[in-house]
Short mmCIF file of C-alpha atoms in Angstrom, two decimals:
data_model
loop_
_atom_site.label_atom_id
_atom_site.label_comp_id
_atom_site.label_asym_id
_atom_site.label_seq_id
_atom_site.Cartn_x
_atom_site.Cartn_y
_atom_site.Cartn_z
CA MET A 1 150.17 -76.80 -9.33
CA ARG A 2 149.18 -77.58 -12.90
CA LYS A 3 151.13 -80.43 -12.74
CA CYS A 4 150.03 -81.74 -9.58
CA LEU A 5 146.69 -81.58 -10.58
CA LEU A 6 147.54 -83.64 -13.42
CA PHE A 7 149.33 -85.84 -11.17
CA LEU A 8 146.50 -86.73 -8.92
CA LEU A 9 144.25 -87.21 -11.78
CA GLY A 10 146.60 -89.12 -13.47
CA LEU A 11 146.75 -91.53 -10.40
CA MET A 12 142.63 -91.49 -10.44
CA PHE A 13 142.91 -93.17 -13.47
CA VAL A 14 145.52 -95.99 -13.32
CA LEU A 15 144.63 -96.78 -9.41
CA PRO A 16 141.97 -99.27 -10.50
CA VAL A 17 145.14 -101.07 -12.72
CA PHE A 18 147.28 -101.09 -9.47
CA LEU A 19 144.30 -102.40 -7.38
CA ILE A 20 143.67 -105.68 -10.30
CA LEU A 21 147.70 -106.23 -10.29
CA SER A 22 147.95 -106.19 -6.37
CA GLY A 23 144.78 -108.27 -5.99
CA THR A 24 146.26 -111.05 -8.39
CA VAL A 25 149.07 -111.99 -5.56
CA LEU A 26 146.98 -111.80 -3.05
CA SER A 27 145.97 -115.33 -0.88
CA ARG A 28 142.82 -116.41 -1.16
CA TYR A 29 142.89 -115.77 2.57
CA GLU A 30 143.51 -111.85 2.18
CA LEU A 31 141.48 -111.55 -0.22
CA LYS A 32 138.19 -113.58 2.05
CA GLU A 33 139.15 -110.98 4.97
CA MET A 34 139.07 -107.62 3.13
CA MET A 35 136.27 -108.62 0.91
CA MET A 36 134.08 -110.20 4.09
CA PRO A 37 131.99 -107.13 4.34
CA LEU A 38 131.07 -107.11 0.36
CA VAL A 39 130.21 -110.98 0.72
CA SER A 40 128.48 -110.51 3.98
CA GLY A 41 126.44 -107.91 3.10
CA THR A 42 126.81 -105.58 6.05
CA GLU A 43 127.52 -102.22 6.40
CA ALA A 44 131.38 -102.21 7.37
CA PHE A 45 134.09 -100.66 5.53
CA MET A 46 135.96 -103.30 2.55
CA HIS A 47 140.00 -102.39 3.41
CA TRP A 48 142.74 -103.24 0.71
CA LYS A 49 146.18 -103.72 0.54
CA PHE A 50 148.10 -102.87 -2.10
CA PHE A 51 151.47 -104.88 -1.04
CA PRO A 52 150.52 -108.05 0.29
CA GLN A 53 151.46 -109.61 3.26
CA TYR A 54 152.36 -113.06 1.18
CA PRO A 55 152.68 -112.87 -2.16
CA THR A 56 151.76 -115.92 -4.10
CA PHE A 57 151.11 -116.70 -7.82
CA GLU A 58 148.67 -119.35 -7.17
CA HIS A 59 146.03 -117.34 -9.06
CA TYR A 60 147.92 -117.24 -12.35
CA VAL A 61 149.11 -121.30 -11.70
CA ARG A 62 144.96 -121.65 -11.64
CA VAL A 63 144.12 -119.86 -14.62
CA LEU A 64 147.01 -120.64 -16.80
CA PHE A 65 147.32 -124.14 -16.08
CA TYR A 66 143.95 -125.58 -14.62
CA THR A 67 140.90 -123.85 -16.19
CA PRO A 68 140.86 -124.94 -19.85
CA GLN A 69 137.78 -123.01 -20.24
CA PHE A 70 139.06 -119.38 -20.13
CA PHE A 71 141.59 -119.92 -23.46
CA VAL A 72 138.55 -120.72 -25.58
CA VAL A 73 136.44 -117.87 -24.06
CA PHE A 74 139.97 -116.01 -24.84
CA TRP A 75 140.45 -117.74 -28.43
CA ASN A 76 136.81 -116.86 -28.97
CA SER A 77 137.36 -113.00 -28.21
CA VAL A 78 140.50 -113.11 -30.66
CA LYS A 79 138.36 -114.65 -33.43
CA ILE A 80 135.77 -112.37 -33.36
CA ALA A 81 137.88 -109.43 -32.79
CA ALA A 82 140.24 -110.67 -36.21
CA VAL A 83 137.78 -111.45 -38.50
CA ILE A 84 135.32 -108.52 -37.62
CA LEU A 85 138.96 -106.23 -38.80
CA ALA A 86 139.54 -108.28 -41.76
CA GLY A 87 135.96 -107.91 -43.22
CA GLN A 88 135.89 -104.22 -42.53
CA LEU A 89 139.38 -103.98 -44.21
CA ILE A 90 137.69 -105.50 -47.23
CA LEU A 91 134.56 -103.81 -47.18
CA ALA A 92 134.94 -100.26 -45.46
CA VAL A 93 138.52 -99.39 -46.84
CA PRO A 94 136.98 -99.10 -50.60
CA ALA A 95 133.78 -97.65 -49.66
CA ALA A 96 135.46 -94.81 -48.05
CA TRP A 97 137.60 -94.68 -51.02
CA ALA A 98 134.51 -94.66 -53.14
CA PHE A 99 133.20 -92.12 -51.06
CA ALA A 100 135.89 -89.67 -51.42
CA VAL A 101 137.33 -89.81 -54.83
CA TYR A 102 134.33 -90.28 -57.34
CA ARG A 103 131.33 -88.31 -58.13
CA PHE A 104 128.23 -89.75 -58.15
CA ARG A 105 124.38 -89.16 -58.23
CA PHE A 106 123.20 -88.73 -54.46
CA ARG A 107 126.61 -89.60 -52.75
CA ARG A 108 126.09 -86.90 -50.30
CA LEU A 109 122.56 -87.95 -49.32
CA LEU A 110 123.98 -91.80 -49.29
CA PHE A 111 126.86 -90.46 -47.32
CA THR A 112 124.81 -88.45 -44.79
CA LEU A 113 122.51 -92.42 -44.06
CA TYR A 114 126.10 -93.58 -43.88
CA VAL A 115 126.68 -91.17 -40.71
CA LEU A 116 123.02 -91.13 -39.09
CA LEU A 117 123.46 -95.04 -39.18
CA MET A 118 127.15 -94.57 -37.27
CA LEU A 119 124.59 -92.30 -34.37
CA MET A 120 122.53 -94.78 -33.82
CA PRO A 121 122.89 -97.17 -30.37
CA PHE A 122 122.90 -100.68 -30.82
CA GLN A 123 119.52 -100.58 -29.27
CA VAL A 124 118.29 -99.45 -31.87
CA THR A 125 119.09 -101.95 -34.52
CA MET A 126 119.07 -104.49 -32.01
CA LEU A 127 115.46 -105.91 -33.45
CA SER A 128 115.87 -105.28 -36.54
CA ASN A 129 119.59 -107.24 -36.48
CA TYR A 130 117.86 -110.02 -34.75
CA LEU A 131 115.14 -110.71 -37.55
CA VAL A 132 118.25 -110.36 -40.02
CA LEU A 133 120.07 -112.82 -38.81
CA ASP A 134 117.16 -115.20 -37.39
CA GLY A 135 116.58 -115.34 -41.23
CA LEU A 136 120.03 -115.95 -42.20
CA HIS A 137 119.77 -118.92 -39.27
CA LEU A 138 123.28 -117.06 -38.04
CA MET A 139 121.74 -117.01 -34.46
CA ASN A 140 123.83 -118.76 -31.87
CA THR A 141 126.90 -118.28 -33.84
CA HIS A 142 130.03 -116.02 -33.88
CA GLY A 143 128.47 -114.98 -37.57
CA ALA A 144 125.56 -113.01 -35.47
CA VAL A 145 128.43 -110.88 -34.15
CA ILE A 146 130.45 -110.75 -36.72
CA LEU A 147 128.38 -109.94 -39.39
CA PRO A 148 127.27 -106.35 -38.46
CA ALA A 149 129.88 -105.49 -36.85
CA VAL A 150 131.46 -106.14 -40.35
CA PHE A 151 128.75 -103.74 -41.92
CA SER A 152 129.19 -101.29 -39.30
CA THR A 153 129.46 -97.28 -40.61
CA PHE A 154 132.01 -96.05 -38.35
CA PRO A 155 135.40 -97.15 -40.23
CA VAL A 156 133.83 -96.02 -43.10
CA PHE A 157 133.34 -92.68 -41.81
CA LEU A 158 137.09 -92.62 -40.00
CA ILE A 159 138.93 -93.82 -43.31
CA TYR A 160 136.80 -91.29 -45.67
CA ARG A 161 138.15 -88.64 -44.04
CA GLY A 162 141.58 -89.24 -44.13
CA PHE A 163 140.99 -90.70 -48.02
CA CYS A 164 139.71 -86.63 -48.37
CA GLY A 165 143.04 -85.31 -47.36
CA LEU A 166 144.74 -86.79 -50.10
CA PRO A 167 145.80 -84.17 -53.05
CA LYS A 168 143.87 -84.46 -56.00
CA GLY A 169 146.71 -83.83 -58.60
CA ILE A 170 148.35 -87.03 -57.76
CA ILE A 171 145.41 -88.91 -58.42
CA GLU A 172 144.47 -86.92 -61.50
CA ALA A 173 148.28 -87.29 -62.70
CA ALA A 174 148.21 -91.13 -61.88
CA ARG A 175 145.15 -91.14 -64.07
CA VAL A 176 146.78 -89.39 -67.20
CA ASP A 177 149.80 -91.14 -67.19
CA GLY A 178 147.74 -94.15 -67.54
CA ALA A 179 147.11 -95.89 -64.32
CA GLY A 180 144.23 -97.90 -63.71
CA GLU A 181 141.97 -97.05 -60.59
CA LEU A 182 142.92 -100.72 -58.70
CA ARG A 183 146.25 -99.70 -59.25
CA ILE A 184 145.66 -95.97 -57.93
CA PHE A 185 143.81 -97.10 -55.29
CA LEU A 186 146.21 -99.71 -54.13
CA GLU A 187 149.75 -97.61 -54.53
CA ILE A 188 148.54 -94.31 -54.12
CA GLY A 189 145.59 -94.66 -52.33
CA LEU A 190 146.27 -96.70 -49.39
CA PRO A 191 149.99 -95.74 -48.86
CA LEU A 192 149.23 -92.46 -48.33
CA ALA A 193 146.14 -92.63 -46.17
CA SER A 194 147.32 -95.47 -44.34
CA ASN A 195 146.87 -93.68 -40.84
CA GLY A 196 143.20 -93.18 -41.39
CA VAL A 197 142.86 -97.21 -41.61
CA LEU A 198 145.26 -98.49 -39.02
CA SER A 199 143.77 -95.84 -36.64
CA ALA A 200 140.43 -97.13 -37.79
CA MET A 201 141.84 -100.69 -37.09
CA VAL A 202 143.01 -99.80 -33.23
CA LEU A 203 139.73 -98.16 -32.68
CA GLY A 204 137.93 -101.14 -33.86
CA PHE A 205 140.08 -103.47 -32.10
CA LEU A 206 139.60 -101.82 -28.66
CA GLU A 207 135.85 -101.72 -29.21
CA TYR A 208 135.19 -105.42 -30.48
CA TRP A 209 137.73 -106.76 -27.94
CA SER A 210 135.23 -105.65 -25.19
CA LEU A 211 131.64 -106.42 -27.00
CA MET A 212 128.81 -107.41 -24.46
CA GLU A 213 125.68 -106.37 -25.77
CA GLN A 214 125.95 -107.91 -28.89
CA PRO A 215 126.83 -111.54 -27.83
CA LEU A 216 124.23 -111.21 -24.86
CA ALA A 217 121.84 -110.63 -27.42
CA PHE A 218 122.59 -113.49 -29.80
CA LEU A 219 124.89 -116.18 -28.19
CA GLU A 220 123.11 -118.35 -26.12
CA ASN A 221 125.75 -121.41 -25.39
CA GLN A 222 128.25 -119.85 -23.05
CA THR A 223 130.84 -121.58 -25.06
CA LEU A 224 130.62 -118.89 -28.06
CA TRP A 225 131.08 -115.97 -25.14
CA PRO A 226 133.91 -113.87 -25.87
CA LEU A 227 136.02 -112.88 -22.51
CA SER A 228 133.82 -109.58 -21.96
CA LEU A 229 130.88 -111.94 -21.08
CA TYR A 230 133.08 -114.49 -19.34
CA LEU A 231 134.87 -112.38 -16.72
CA PRO A 232 131.04 -111.06 -14.73
CA GLU A 233 130.27 -114.70 -14.57
CA ILE A 234 133.32 -115.23 -12.08
CA GLY A 235 131.66 -114.88 -8.50
CA LEU A 236 133.14 -113.53 -5.15
CA ASP A 237 134.56 -116.86 -4.27
CA GLN A 238 137.06 -117.06 -6.89
CA ALA A 239 138.08 -112.94 -6.76
CA GLY A 240 141.73 -114.00 -7.19
CA TYR A 241 140.72 -115.93 -10.53
CA SER A 242 139.00 -113.05 -11.59
CA PHE A 243 142.04 -110.27 -11.35
CA VAL A 244 144.32 -112.57 -12.91
CA ALA A 245 141.76 -113.11 -15.69
CA SER A 246 140.90 -109.02 -15.84
CA VAL A 247 144.98 -108.59 -16.38
CA ILE A 248 145.27 -111.32 -19.14
CA THR A 249 142.15 -109.40 -20.47
CA LEU A 250 143.77 -106.32 -20.18
CA ILE A 251 147.45 -107.48 -22.01
CA PRO A 252 146.17 -107.20 -25.76
CA PRO A 253 144.29 -103.77 -26.20
CA ILE A 254 147.11 -102.49 -23.77
CA PHE A 255 149.91 -103.65 -26.46
CA VAL A 256 147.67 -102.87 -29.68
CA PHE A 257 147.08 -99.14 -28.26
CA LEU A 258 150.55 -98.80 -27.34
CA ALA A 259 151.43 -99.94 -30.67
CA GLY A 260 148.92 -98.04 -32.65
CA GLN A 261 149.26 -94.93 -30.91
CA GLU A 262 150.95 -92.78 -33.28
CA TYR A 263 148.73 -93.60 -35.98
CA LEU A 264 145.69 -93.35 -34.08
CA GLU A 265 146.89 -89.64 -33.09
CA ARG A 266 147.50 -89.16 -36.60
CA GLY A 267 144.43 -90.94 -37.66
CA ILE A 268 142.06 -88.32 -35.91
CA ALA A 269 143.80 -85.68 -36.93
CA ALA A 270 143.14 -86.16 -40.55
CA SER A 271 139.44 -87.19 -39.70
CA ALA A 272 139.05 -83.60 -38.68
CA LEU A 273 139.65 -82.33 -41.60
CA LYS A 274 136.82 -80.81 -43.80
CA GLU A 275 135.60 -81.96 -47.04
#
């Protein structure tokens, strides 16, 4: 009984993906016929064919060979996510190491402020971000989306928990042997806490690949938009094109999740350790 229930729940989650995949190979005429109630505004119900009568790959051809603007917004998403993650590696990892290893005044207070900032939604900090970015003349540039995310506190919190799980004796022994702080960080801290770092990167990619509010608030030029804003602009008369674009958009997150699933599980388990 439990297995049947889990199977049904899993099927409910996977069903939208099957719907999108089937929509990519449906012909324009079949899509128009099935979606006519939605377009016409009538009270009739839509019907769907998971197995098309006349499968076609014309929508894939159109997206991959005749829609250069799609690759522009795809590159925008890659650029935004990659630069954000690189910036977080440079800033968040050393910050987490400092909080976990060193003891200094107001350390707990400062870390509590980090946690409070992590809990604040974007709507709360949007105005202050806007004023700062406008003062730096970064509005309507990718920097307006990248800069606030680079200084996000969530990766610091997640990686910090990983560093807290390191045996203190190893660090003290390395200091006694004459190893410098930078060498301890690079050769002991990073390798032993790599699960927490990689899990933060995986979660970060899944979040920043689908950003919507920040680009919508800070980017006016549509050529700078990421995929997350480009897809809603596709109309119902381009349903097949929209399905193909959605499938291509899903490929990088699925690949990253499958490649980093093991590290994600270990990092989340390590983040549950108490200080």
